[in-house]
């Protein structure tokens, strides 16, 4: 990468890792509070910590890391960033950083204890929402930079499909921009006027609906960069080839189509939305599982074909040919493996009857610690092992590689304990998002306590793993020996079909995505607005 482009990517990644550190401290403390082993010093609240944990890890770490990685991928595959793309990248970075700082300060001042989902009726200081707006607007400016970079490449290379990694970066940003429209509407038209006291009522259901319109595609905004690594980077690291360029593009297109009109699967138990519309959005939820199944298929195919080309025989002989001691492969691979139970849990959540059992229990917390906090996080760590030294002109030494493997193992053990206990105790009915409580020494609640202790043990192991990844990343950024580290980009297998240009026709895909959104949301949103309760505190906007 051109050093200037590298700086832009690195700045994003650095803020991401600072957020990871702060958010992890909050996570460690809250695991101890929940198990009853720690009482927070006066002034700090459990829900305040929970908000900091969710916002810093789920929103800040991910968004900064992703935008840094996407910019790096654009520069690597479409050439040096144009002056416009670079400028947009930096303006976006500063807007996001200032917004994050404002938001974090409000949380630390206990003026924004509204959890990372921040929908009404919880109310924060207006500055929290203004901070969030800056983050979102900043990300749009960065998105504009990437789109222009892509458009310039397309103009110079008419009739050719764009490089796969840049296509995926563009698809991810398209998804993000369509999704964040929902959060922009609720923040600008509902929360800011309400929190400034300009209006005294808010339509709670509308705020939740607009949040989840954004909240579900948000999880795919986290997942797709991990898929970029799995589809394009992993084949190169294992010495194989990309199974199919068209399949990979189709999977990303399907995410653009189906990941948005599905927010109601977070609201299955919510009154005020007619069952028909919930049903429709659940059907669409099952559609969005398809591109993940396609991804699983493509990954198995990549591993198997590459193993056989290296002489593997038998049904599973190829497993032995994978580079198990290379952390650039091992960390993302463990992420894939964990996505099998993580994804299965998602399918359980999306099933109406089973959702009645798991909704608002610790099961759901277990689900997203497998998906975003393991599958995605381990893949992002896996990317950092080569991207950070690539950007800083250093190398991943065998010692750091080994430490990375140990880090991955620690992460998996910690998460097995923590998420396993969460899933299990969730099925016994333990609610999520509660501080330590024995519910008046109710026997049922006392039964949950041993699981919460296991959660705390898992959380402590995870915290050690966080310190390890920070040690490795800081070393790779400033101390590892100077040298060149490869930015691995796989080539497509010669047996793959030619990529149809239709897959790159964004007008069709964005158009279809809008049509699906309009079908899935228009009537229920009109219902929500028309039937808004007139009791104090509730209103149309
Ligand atoms: Fe989810 C709640 C449904 C995926 C994150 N989810 C959440 C929340 C978060 C989250 C953060 O329907 C909580 C929000 C909150 O705070 O309330 N989720 C799904 C479904 C999927 C899914 C159907 N979720 C994710 C991903 C996330 C994520 C990905 C983050 C990155 N989720 C739900 C529902 C709820 C929910 C309900 C609401 C629950 C409630 O009531 O509150 C699907 O996308 C999953 C599909 C995935 C698969 C797995 C494919 C496997 C692959 C790996 C292959 C492995 C290989 C290696 C090749 C079908 C691709 C193997 C090699 C060997 C050698 C063995």
Coordinates of C-alpha atoms and ligand atoms in Angstrom, one line a residue:
X1 CA 0.0 0.0 0.0
X2 CA 1.1 3.6 -0.6
X3 CA 2.4 4.9 2.8
X4 CA -0.3 7.6 2.9
X5 CA -3.1 5.1 2.3
X6 CA -1.5 2.9 5.0
X7 CA -1.6 5.8 7.5
X8 CA -5.3 6.2 6.9
X9 CA -6.0 2.5 7.5
X10 CA -3.7 2.4 10.5
X11 CA -5.4 5.4 12.2
X12 CA -8.7 3.6 12.0
X13 CA -7.3 0.3 13.3
X14 CA -5.5 2.2 16.2
X15 CA -8.8 3.8 17.4
X16 CA -10.5 0.4 17.1
X17 CA -7.9 -1.3 19.4
X18 CA -8.1 1.5 22.0
X19 CA -11.9 1.0 22.1
X20 CA -11.3 -2.8 22.4
X21 CA -9.1 -2.2 25.4
X22 CA -11.6 0.1 27.2
X23 CA -14.6 -2.0 26.3
X24 CA -12.9 -5.1 27.6
X25 CA -12.2 -3.6 31.0
X26 CA -15.9 -2.8 31.2
X27 CA -16.7 -6.4 30.2
X28 CA -14.4 -7.9 32.8
X29 CA -15.9 -5.8 35.6
X30 CA -19.5 -6.5 34.7
X31 CA -18.8 -10.3 34.5
X32 CA -17.7 -10.0 38.2
X33 CA -20.6 -7.9 39.2
X34 CA -23.1 -10.3 37.7
X35 CA -21.6 -13.3 39.6
X36 CA -21.8 -11.3 42.8
X37 CA -18.0 -11.3 43.3
X38 CA -17.6 -7.6 42.9
X39 CA -19.4 -4.4 44.1
X40 CA -18.6 -1.4 41.9
X41 CA -17.2 1.5 43.8
X42 CA -19.8 4.3 44.4
X43 CA -20.8 6.2 41.4
X44 CA -20.3 3.5 38.7
X45 CA -23.4 1.6 37.7
X46 CA -23.7 -1.8 36.2
X47 CA -25.8 -0.5 33.3
X48 CA -23.3 2.2 32.7
X49 CA -20.6 -0.4 32.3
X50 CA -22.8 -2.5 30.1
X51 CA -23.4 0.5 27.9
X52 CA -19.7 1.3 27.7
X53 CA -19.0 -2.4 26.9
X54 CA -21.5 -2.7 24.1
X55 CA -20.9 0.7 22.5
X56 CA -17.1 0.5 22.6
X57 CA -16.8 -3.1 21.4
X58 CA -19.9 -3.7 19.2
X59 CA -20.1 -0.3 17.7
X60 CA -16.7 1.5 17.9
X61 CA -14.1 -1.3 17.6
X62 CA -15.9 -3.0 14.7
X63 CA -16.7 0.2 12.8
X64 CA -13.2 1.6 13.0
X65 CA -11.5 -1.7 12.2
X66 CA -13.8 -2.4 9.3
X67 CA -13.4 1.0 7.7
X68 CA -9.7 0.8 8.1
X69 CA -9.6 -2.7 6.5
X70 CA -12.0 -1.7 3.7
X71 CA -9.8 1.3 2.8
X72 CA -6.7 -0.9 2.8
X73 CA -8.5 -3.4 0.6
X74 CA -9.5 -0.7 -1.9
X75 CA -6.0 0.7 -2.1
X76 CA -4.5 -2.8 -2.4
X77 CA -6.8 -3.9 -5.2
X78 CA -7.7 -0.8 -7.2
X79 CA -4.5 1.2 -6.8
X80 CA -3.4 4.2 -4.7
X81 CA -6.3 6.1 -3.3
X82 CA -7.4 9.2 -5.3
X83 CA -7.0 12.5 -3.6
X84 CA -10.8 12.7 -3.1
X85 CA -11.0 9.2 -1.6
X86 CA -8.1 10.0 0.7
X87 CA -9.6 13.3 1.8
X88 CA -13.0 11.7 2.4
X89 CA -11.3 8.9 4.4
X90 CA -9.6 11.4 6.7
X91 CA -12.7 13.7 7.1
X92 CA -14.7 10.6 7.9
X93 CA -12.1 9.4 10.4
X94 CA -12.1 12.7 12.3
X95 CA -15.9 13.0 12.3
X96 CA -16.1 9.4 13.7
X97 CA -13.4 10.0 16.2
X98 CA -14.9 13.2 17.6
X99 CA -18.3 11.6 17.7
X100 CA -16.9 8.6 19.5
X101 CA -15.2 10.8 22.0
X102 CA -18.4 12.7 22.8
X103 CA -20.4 9.5 23.1
X104 CA -17.8 7.9 25.4
X105 CA -17.6 10.9 27.7
X106 CA -21.4 11.0 28.0
X107 CA -21.4 7.3 29.0
X108 CA -18.6 7.9 31.5
X109 CA -20.5 10.8 33.0
X110 CA -23.5 8.4 33.4
X111 CA -25.5 10.7 31.1
X112 CA -26.1 8.0 28.5
X113 CA -26.8 4.8 30.3
X114 CA -29.1 3.5 27.6
X115 CA -27.3 0.3 26.5
X116 CA -25.8 -0.1 23.1
X117 CA -29.2 -0.5 21.5
X118 CA -30.2 2.9 22.9
X119 CA -33.9 2.8 21.8
X120 CA -36.7 4.5 23.7
X121 CA -38.0 4.8 26.4
X122 CA -34.4 5.0 27.7
X123 CA -33.2 8.5 27.2
X124 CA -29.6 9.9 27.1
X125 CA -28.2 13.4 27.0
X126 CA -28.7 14.9 23.6
X127 CA -24.9 15.0 23.2
X128 CA -24.8 11.2 23.1
X129 CA -27.1 11.2 20.1
X130 CA -25.1 14.1 18.5
X131 CA -22.0 12.0 19.0
X132 CA -23.6 9.0 17.3
X133 CA -24.8 11.2 14.4
X134 CA -21.2 12.3 13.9
X135 CA -20.0 8.7 13.8
X136 CA -22.7 7.8 11.2
X137 CA -22.1 10.9 9.1
X138 CA -18.4 10.2 9.3
X139 CA -18.9 6.7 8.0
X140 CA -21.0 8.0 5.1
X141 CA -18.2 10.4 4.1
X142 CA -15.7 7.5 4.2
X143 CA -18.2 5.4 2.2
X144 CA -18.4 8.2 -0.5
X145 CA -14.6 8.1 -0.7
X146 CA -14.6 4.3 -1.3
X147 CA -17.4 4.6 -3.9
X148 CA -15.5 7.3 -5.8
X149 CA -12.3 5.2 -5.8
X150 CA -14.3 2.2 -7.2
X151 CA -16.0 4.4 -9.8
X152 CA -12.7 5.7 -11.0
X153 CA -11.4 2.1 -11.3
X154 CA -14.5 1.1 -13.2
X155 CA -14.2 4.0 -15.7
X156 CA -10.6 3.0 -16.4
X157 CA -11.5 -0.7 -16.8
X158 CA -14.8 -0.7 -18.6
X159 CA -16.4 -4.0 -19.2
X160 CA -14.2 -5.8 -16.6
X161 CA -15.5 -7.1 -13.2
X162 CA -13.8 -5.1 -10.4
X163 CA -11.3 -6.8 -8.2
X164 CA -13.2 -9.1 -5.8
X165 CA -12.0 -7.5 -2.6
X166 CA -13.0 -4.0 -3.8
X167 CA -16.4 -5.3 -4.9
X168 CA -16.9 -6.8 -1.5
X169 CA -15.8 -3.5 0.2
X170 CA -18.3 -1.6 -1.9
X171 CA -21.1 -4.1 -1.1
X172 CA -20.4 -3.8 2.6
X173 CA -20.6 0.0 2.5
X174 CA -23.8 -0.1 0.5
X175 CA -25.3 -2.4 3.1
X176 CA -24.1 0.0 5.9
X177 CA -25.4 3.1 4.2
X178 CA -28.9 1.7 3.6
X179 CA -29.0 0.3 7.1
X180 CA -27.9 3.5 8.9
X181 CA -30.7 5.5 7.2
X182 CA -33.0 3.9 9.9
X183 CA -30.8 5.0 12.8
X184 CA -30.4 8.4 11.2
X185 CA -34.1 8.9 11.1
X186 CA -34.7 7.8 14.6
X187 CA -31.9 9.9 16.0
X188 CA -32.6 13.1 14.1
X189 CA -36.4 13.1 14.2
X190 CA -37.1 11.3 17.5
X191 CA -34.2 11.3 19.9
X192 CA -32.6 14.7 19.4
X193 CA -35.8 16.7 19.7
X194 CA -37.0 14.5 22.6
X195 CA -33.7 14.7 24.6
X196 CA -33.4 18.5 24.1
X197 CA -36.9 18.7 25.5
X198 CA -38.4 20.2 22.3
X199 CA -41.1 17.6 22.4
X200 CA -42.2 15.7 25.5
X201 CA -43.3 12.4 23.9
X202 CA -41.7 9.7 21.8
X203 CA -43.2 6.8 19.9
X204 CA -41.3 3.9 21.6
X205 CA -42.3 1.2 19.2
X206 CA -41.3 3.3 16.2
X207 CA -37.9 4.0 17.8
X208 CA -37.4 0.3 18.4
X209 CA -38.5 -0.6 14.9
X210 CA -36.2 1.9 13.3
X211 CA -33.4 0.7 15.5
X212 CA -33.8 -2.9 14.5
X213 CA -34.1 -1.9 10.8
X214 CA -30.5 -0.8 11.4
X215 CA -29.6 -3.3 14.1
X216 CA -29.8 -6.5 12.1
X217 CA -27.9 -5.4 9.0
X218 CA -25.4 -4.0 11.5
X219 CA -24.5 -7.6 12.4
X220 CA -23.8 -8.3 8.7
X221 CA -21.7 -5.2 8.4
X222 CA -19.6 -6.9 11.0
X223 CA -19.7 -10.2 9.3
X224 CA -19.0 -9.3 5.7
X225 CA -15.4 -8.0 6.3
X226 CA -14.7 -11.4 8.0
X227 CA -16.2 -13.1 4.9
X228 CA -13.8 -10.9 2.7
X229 CA -10.9 -12.5 4.7
X230 CA -12.4 -16.0 4.4
X231 CA -13.1 -15.8 0.7
X232 CA -10.1 -13.9 -0.6
X233 CA -7.3 -13.8 1.9
X234 CA -7.4 -17.3 3.4
X235 CA -7.1 -19.1 0.1
X236 CA -3.8 -17.3 -0.5
X237 CA -2.5 -18.0 3.0
X238 CA -3.2 -21.7 2.7
X239 CA -1.6 -21.9 -0.7
X240 CA -4.8 -22.5 -2.6
X241 CA -7.2 -20.6 -4.9
X242 CA -10.6 -18.9 -4.5
X243 CA -13.2 -21.6 -5.3
X244 CA -15.5 -19.3 -7.3
X245 CA -15.5 -15.5 -7.8
X246 CA -19.2 -15.6 -8.9
X247 CA -20.4 -17.5 -5.9
X248 CA -18.6 -15.1 -3.5
X249 CA -20.1 -12.1 -5.3
X250 CA -23.5 -13.6 -5.3
X251 CA -23.3 -14.2 -1.6
X252 CA -22.5 -10.5 -1.0
X253 CA -25.4 -9.5 -3.3
X254 CA -27.8 -11.7 -1.3
X255 CA -26.7 -9.9 1.9
X256 CA -27.4 -6.6 0.3
X257 CA -30.9 -7.9 -0.6
X258 CA -31.9 -9.8 2.4
X259 CA -30.1 -8.5 5.5
X260 CA -32.2 -5.4 5.9
X261 CA -35.9 -6.2 5.8
X262 CA -35.6 -8.6 8.7
X263 CA -35.5 -6.4 11.9
X264 CA -38.7 -7.8 13.2
X265 CA -37.0 -11.1 14.2
X266 CA -35.7 -9.0 17.1
X267 CA -39.2 -7.9 17.9
X268 CA -41.1 -11.2 17.7
X269 CA -42.3 -10.8 21.2
X270 CA -43.3 -7.2 20.7
X271 CA -46.9 -6.2 20.7
X272 CA -48.1 -3.6 18.2
X273 CA -46.8 -5.4 15.1
X274 CA -49.2 -7.7 13.2
X275 CA -48.2 -11.4 13.1
X276 CA -48.3 -11.3 9.3
X277 CA -45.5 -8.8 9.0
X278 CA -43.4 -10.6 11.6
X279 CA -44.0 -13.8 9.6
X280 CA -42.9 -12.1 6.3
X281 CA -39.7 -10.8 7.9
X282 CA -38.9 -14.2 9.4
X283 CA -39.2 -15.7 6.0
X284 CA -36.7 -13.1 4.8
X285 CA -34.5 -14.0 7.8
X286 CA -34.3 -17.5 6.6
X287 CA -33.4 -16.2 3.1
X288 CA -30.4 -14.4 4.7
X289 CA -29.1 -17.7 6.1
X290 CA -28.6 -18.9 2.5
X291 CA -25.5 -16.8 1.7
X292 CA -23.8 -18.1 4.9
X293 CA -24.5 -21.6 3.9
X294 CA -23.1 -20.8 0.4
X295 CA -20.0 -19.4 2.2
X296 CA -19.6 -22.6 4.3
X297 CA -19.8 -24.6 1.1
X298 CA -17.3 -22.5 -0.7
X299 CA -14.8 -22.7 2.2
X300 CA -15.0 -26.4 2.4
X301 CA -14.5 -26.6 -1.3
X302 CA -11.5 -24.2 -1.1
X303 CA -9.9 -26.3 1.7
X304 CA -10.6 -29.6 0.0
X305 CA -9.5 -28.7 -3.5
X306 CA -6.3 -27.1 -2.2
X307 CA -5.6 -30.1 0.1
X308 CA -6.1 -32.5 -2.8
X309 CA -3.9 -30.5 -5.1
X310 CA -1.2 -30.9 -2.4
X311 CA -1.7 -34.7 -2.5
X312 CA -4.2 -35.2 0.2
X313 CA -6.4 -38.4 -0.2
X314 CA -9.4 -39.8 1.6
X315 CA -12.5 -38.0 2.8
X316 CA -10.7 -35.7 5.3
X317 CA -7.1 -36.0 4.3
X318 CA -7.1 -32.3 3.2
X319 CA -7.5 -31.3 6.9
X320 CA -3.9 -32.3 7.5
X321 CA -2.7 -30.0 4.7
X322 CA -4.0 -26.8 6.3
X323 CA -1.3 -24.6 7.8
X324 CA -2.2 -25.1 11.5
X325 CA 0.8 -23.3 12.8
X326 CA 0.2 -20.1 10.9
X327 CA -1.8 -17.7 13.0
X328 CA -3.0 -15.8 10.0
X329 CA -4.9 -18.9 9.1
X330 CA -5.5 -20.4 12.6
X331 CA -7.3 -17.4 14.2
X332 CA -9.9 -16.9 11.3
X333 CA -10.3 -20.6 11.0
X334 CA -11.3 -20.9 14.7
X335 CA -13.7 -18.1 13.9
X336 CA -15.3 -20.2 11.1
X337 CA -15.5 -23.2 13.3
X338 CA -17.3 -21.2 16.0
X339 CA -19.7 -19.8 13.5
X340 CA -21.2 -23.3 13.0
X341 CA -22.8 -23.3 16.5
X342 CA -23.1 -19.5 16.4
X343 CA -25.1 -19.6 13.2
X344 CA -27.2 -22.6 14.4
X345 CA -28.1 -20.5 17.5
X346 CA -29.2 -17.7 15.2
X347 CA -31.5 -20.1 13.3
X348 CA -33.0 -21.1 16.7
X349 CA -33.5 -17.4 17.6
X350 CA -35.3 -16.8 14.4
X351 CA -37.8 -19.6 14.9
X352 CA -41.0 -18.2 16.3
X353 CA -41.7 -20.8 19.0
X354 CA -38.1 -21.1 20.1
X355 CA -37.7 -17.4 20.3
X356 CA -40.4 -17.4 23.0
X357 CA -38.0 -19.5 25.1
X358 CA -34.8 -17.6 24.5
X359 CA -35.8 -14.0 24.0
X360 CA -34.3 -11.6 26.5
X361 CA -32.4 -14.4 28.2
X362 CA -28.7 -14.9 28.5
X363 CA -28.9 -17.3 25.6
X364 CA -29.0 -14.3 23.2
X365 CA -26.0 -12.9 24.9
X366 CA -24.3 -16.2 24.4
X367 CA -25.3 -16.2 20.7
X368 CA -23.7 -12.9 20.0
X369 CA -20.6 -13.7 21.9
X370 CA -20.1 -16.6 19.5
X371 CA -20.9 -14.6 16.4
X372 CA -19.6 -11.1 16.7
X373 CA -17.2 -11.6 19.7
X374 CA -15.6 -14.8 18.4
X375 CA -16.2 -15.4 14.7
X376 CA -15.8 -11.7 13.7
X377 CA -13.3 -10.8 16.4
X378 CA -10.9 -13.7 15.8
X379 CA -11.1 -13.0 12.1
X380 CA -10.2 -9.3 12.7
X381 CA -7.3 -10.4 14.9
X382 CA -6.3 -12.8 12.1
X383 CA -6.3 -9.8 9.7
X384 CA -4.3 -7.7 12.1
X385 CA -1.4 -10.2 12.3
X386 CA -0.5 -9.4 8.7
X387 CA -2.2 -6.0 8.0
X388 CA -0.6 -4.1 10.9
X389 CA 3.0 -5.1 10.0
X390 CA 2.2 -4.6 6.3
X391 CA 1.2 -1.1 7.1
X392 CA 4.1 -0.3 9.5
X393 CA 6.8 -2.0 7.4
X394 CA 7.5 -4.7 10.0
X395 CA 7.2 -8.5 10.1
X396 CA 5.2 -11.0 12.0
X397 CA 8.0 -12.9 13.9
X398 CA 7.7 -16.6 14.8
X399 CA 7.5 -15.6 18.4
X400 CA 4.5 -13.3 17.8
X401 CA 3.0 -15.9 15.6
X402 CA 3.2 -18.4 18.4
X403 CA 1.8 -15.9 20.9
X404 CA -1.1 -15.3 18.5
X405 CA -1.8 -19.1 18.4
X406 CA -1.9 -19.1 22.2
X407 CA -4.1 -16.0 22.2
X408 CA -6.5 -17.8 19.9
X409 CA -6.6 -20.8 22.1
X410 CA -7.2 -18.7 25.2
X411 CA -10.0 -16.8 23.4
X412 CA -11.7 -20.1 22.4
X413 CA -11.4 -21.6 26.0
X414 CA -12.6 -18.3 27.6
X415 CA -15.5 -18.1 25.2
X416 CA -16.4 -21.7 25.5
X417 CA -16.8 -21.3 29.2
X418 CA -18.5 -17.9 29.1
X419 CA -20.8 -18.4 26.1
X420 CA -21.5 -22.0 27.0
X421 CA -22.7 -21.0 30.4
X422 CA -24.7 -18.1 28.9
X423 CA -26.5 -20.5 26.5
X424 CA -27.2 -23.0 29.2
X425 CA -28.4 -20.7 31.9
X426 CA -30.4 -18.8 29.3
X427 CA -32.4 -21.9 28.6
X428 CA -33.2 -22.0 32.4
X429 CA -34.6 -18.6 32.0
X430 CA -31.9 -16.3 33.4
X431 CA -32.5 -12.9 32.0
X432 CA -29.9 -10.9 30.1
X433 CA -29.1 -7.3 31.0
X434 CA -29.6 -7.6 34.8
X435 CA -27.0 -6.8 37.5
X436 CA -26.3 -9.3 40.3
X437 CA -29.7 -10.3 41.7
X438 CA -31.0 -13.3 43.6
X439 CA -34.6 -12.1 43.2
X440 CA -35.1 -12.3 46.9
X441 CA -33.1 -15.6 47.2
X442 CA -35.6 -17.3 44.9
X443 CA -34.4 -20.9 44.4
X444 CA -34.6 -20.6 40.6
X445 CA -32.3 -17.5 40.7
X446 CA -29.9 -19.1 43.1
X447 CA -29.6 -22.0 40.7
X448 CA -28.3 -19.6 38.0
X449 CA -25.4 -18.4 40.2
X450 CA -23.0 -21.2 39.5
X451 CA -23.3 -20.5 35.8
X452 CA -22.7 -16.8 36.3
X453 CA -19.5 -17.8 38.1
X454 CA -18.4 -19.8 35.1
X455 CA -19.2 -16.8 33.0
X456 CA -16.9 -14.7 35.2
X457 CA -14.1 -17.3 34.9
X458 CA -14.5 -17.3 31.1
X459 CA -14.5 -13.5 31.1
X460 CA -11.3 -13.4 33.1
X461 CA -9.6 -15.7 30.6
X462 CA -10.9 -13.6 27.7
X463 CA -9.5 -10.5 29.4
X464 CA -6.0 -12.1 29.5
X465 CA -6.5 -12.9 25.8
X466 CA -7.3 -9.2 25.2
X467 CA -4.1 -8.2 26.9
X468 CA -2.2 -10.7 24.7
X469 CA -3.7 -9.4 21.4
X470 CA -3.0 -5.8 22.4
X471 CA 0.6 -6.8 23.2
X472 CA 1.0 -8.4 19.8
X473 CA -0.7 -5.6 17.9
X474 CA 1.4 -2.9 19.6
X475 CA 4.5 -4.9 18.9
X476 CA 3.6 -5.3 15.3
X477 CA 3.0 -1.6 15.1
X478 CA 6.1 -0.3 16.7
X479 CA 8.6 -2.9 17.8
X480 CA 8.7 -5.9 15.5
X481 CA 11.7 -6.2 13.2
X482 CA 11.6 -4.0 10.0
X483 CA 10.7 -5.8 6.9
X484 CA 7.9 -6.5 4.4
X485 CA 4.8 -8.4 5.3
X486 CA 2.6 -9.6 2.5
X487 CA -1.0 -8.4 2.1
X488 CA -2.3 -11.7 0.8
X489 CA -4.9 -11.7 -2.0
X490 CA -6.0 -15.0 -3.5
X491 CA -6.4 -15.7 -7.2
X492 CA -9.5 -17.4 -8.6
X493 CA -9.2 -21.1 -9.4
X494 CA -8.8 -21.8 -13.1
X495 CA -11.7 -24.2 -13.1
X496 CA -14.2 -21.5 -11.8
X497 CA -16.9 -20.2 -14.1
X498 CA -16.4 -16.7 -15.7
X499 CA -18.0 -14.0 -13.5
X500 CA -21.2 -12.6 -15.0
X501 CA -21.1 -8.8 -15.1
X502 CA -24.8 -8.8 -14.0
X503 CA -23.5 -9.4 -10.5
X504 CA -21.9 -5.9 -10.6
X505 CA -25.0 -4.1 -11.7
X506 CA -25.6 -2.2 -8.5
X507 CA -28.7 -0.4 -9.8
X508 CA -30.6 -3.7 -10.0
X509 CA -29.4 -4.9 -6.5
X510 CA -30.0 -1.6 -4.7
X511 CA -33.3 -1.3 -6.5
X512 CA -34.4 -4.7 -5.4
X513 CA -33.2 -4.1 -1.9
X514 CA -35.3 -0.9 -1.7
X515 CA -38.3 -2.8 -3.0
X516 CA -38.0 -5.5 -0.4
X517 CA -37.6 -2.9 2.4
X518 CA -40.7 -1.0 1.2
X519 CA -42.7 -4.2 1.1
X520 CA -41.5 -5.4 4.5
X521 CA -41.8 -2.1 6.4
X522 CA -44.4 0.3 4.8
X523 CA -47.6 -1.1 6.2
X524 CA -46.3 -2.0 9.7
X525 CA -44.7 1.4 10.1
X526 CA -47.9 3.1 9.1
X527 CA -49.7 1.0 11.7
X528 CA -47.2 1.9 14.3
X529 CA -47.6 5.6 13.6
X530 CA -51.4 5.5 13.4
X531 CA -51.9 3.4 16.5
X532 CA -49.4 5.2 18.7
X533 CA -50.8 5.2 22.2
X534 CA -51.9 8.6 23.3
X535 CA -50.8 8.1 26.9
X536 CA -48.3 10.6 28.3
X537 CA -44.8 9.9 27.2
X538 CA -45.8 8.4 23.8
X539 CA -46.2 10.2 20.6
X540 CA -46.0 9.9 16.8
X541 CA -42.4 11.1 16.6
Ligands
LIG1 FE1 -27.9 -13.0 15.5 C1 -29.7 -11.6 18.1 C2 -30.8 -14.5 14.3 C3 -26.2 -14.3 12.7 C4 -25.3 -10.9 16.2 N1 -27.6 -11.6 16.9 C5 -28.4 -11.2 17.9 C6 -27.8 -10.1 18.6 C7 -26.6 -9.9 18.1 C8 -26.4 -10.8 17.0 C9 -25.5 -8.9 18.5 O1 -33.8 -14.2 14.7 C10 -28.4 -9.5 19.9 C11 -29.0 -8.1 19.6 C12 -29.5 -7.6 20.9 O2 -28.7 -7.0 21.7 O3 -30.7 -7.8 21.2 N2 -28.4 -14.2 13.8 C13 -29.6 -14.7 13.6 C14 -29.6 -15.5 12.3 C15 -28.3 -15.5 11.9 C16 -27.5 -14.6 12.8 C17 -30.7 -16.3 11.7 N3 -26.1 -12.7 14.6 C18 -25.6 -13.3 13.5 C19 -24.3 -12.8 13.2 C20 -24.0 -11.8 14.2 C21 -25.2 -11.8 15.1 C22 -23.4 -13.2 12.1 C23 -22.8 -11.0 14.4 C24 -21.8 -10.9 13.7 N4 -29.9 -13.1 16.1 C25 -30.9 -13.7 15.4 C26 -32.2 -13.4 16.1 C27 -31.9 -12.6 17.2 C28 -30.4 -12.4 17.1 C29 -33.5 -13.9 15.8 C30 -32.8 -12.0 18.2 C31 -33.0 -12.9 19.4 C32 -33.9 -12.2 20.4 O4 -35.0 -12.7 20.6 O5 -33.5 -11.2 21.0 C33 -27.7 -16.1 10.6 O6 -27.1 -15.1 9.8 C34 -26.8 -17.2 10.9 C35 -26.4 -18.0 9.7 C36 -25.1 -18.7 9.8 C37 -24.8 -20.0 9.5 C38 -23.5 -20.6 9.8 C39 -22.6 -20.8 8.5 C40 -21.3 -21.3 8.9 C41 -20.1 -20.9 8.3 C42 -18.8 -21.5 8.9 C43 -18.3 -22.7 8.1 C44 -17.1 -23.3 8.7 C45 -16.1 -23.8 8.1 C46 -14.9 -24.4 8.9 C47 -16.0 -23.9 6.6 C48 -25.8 -20.8 8.8 C49 -20.1 -20.0 7.2 C50 -15.2 -25.8 9.2 C51 -14.0 -26.7 9.0 C52 -13.9 -28.0 9.5 C53 -12.7 -28.8 9.2 C54 -15.0 -28.6 10.3

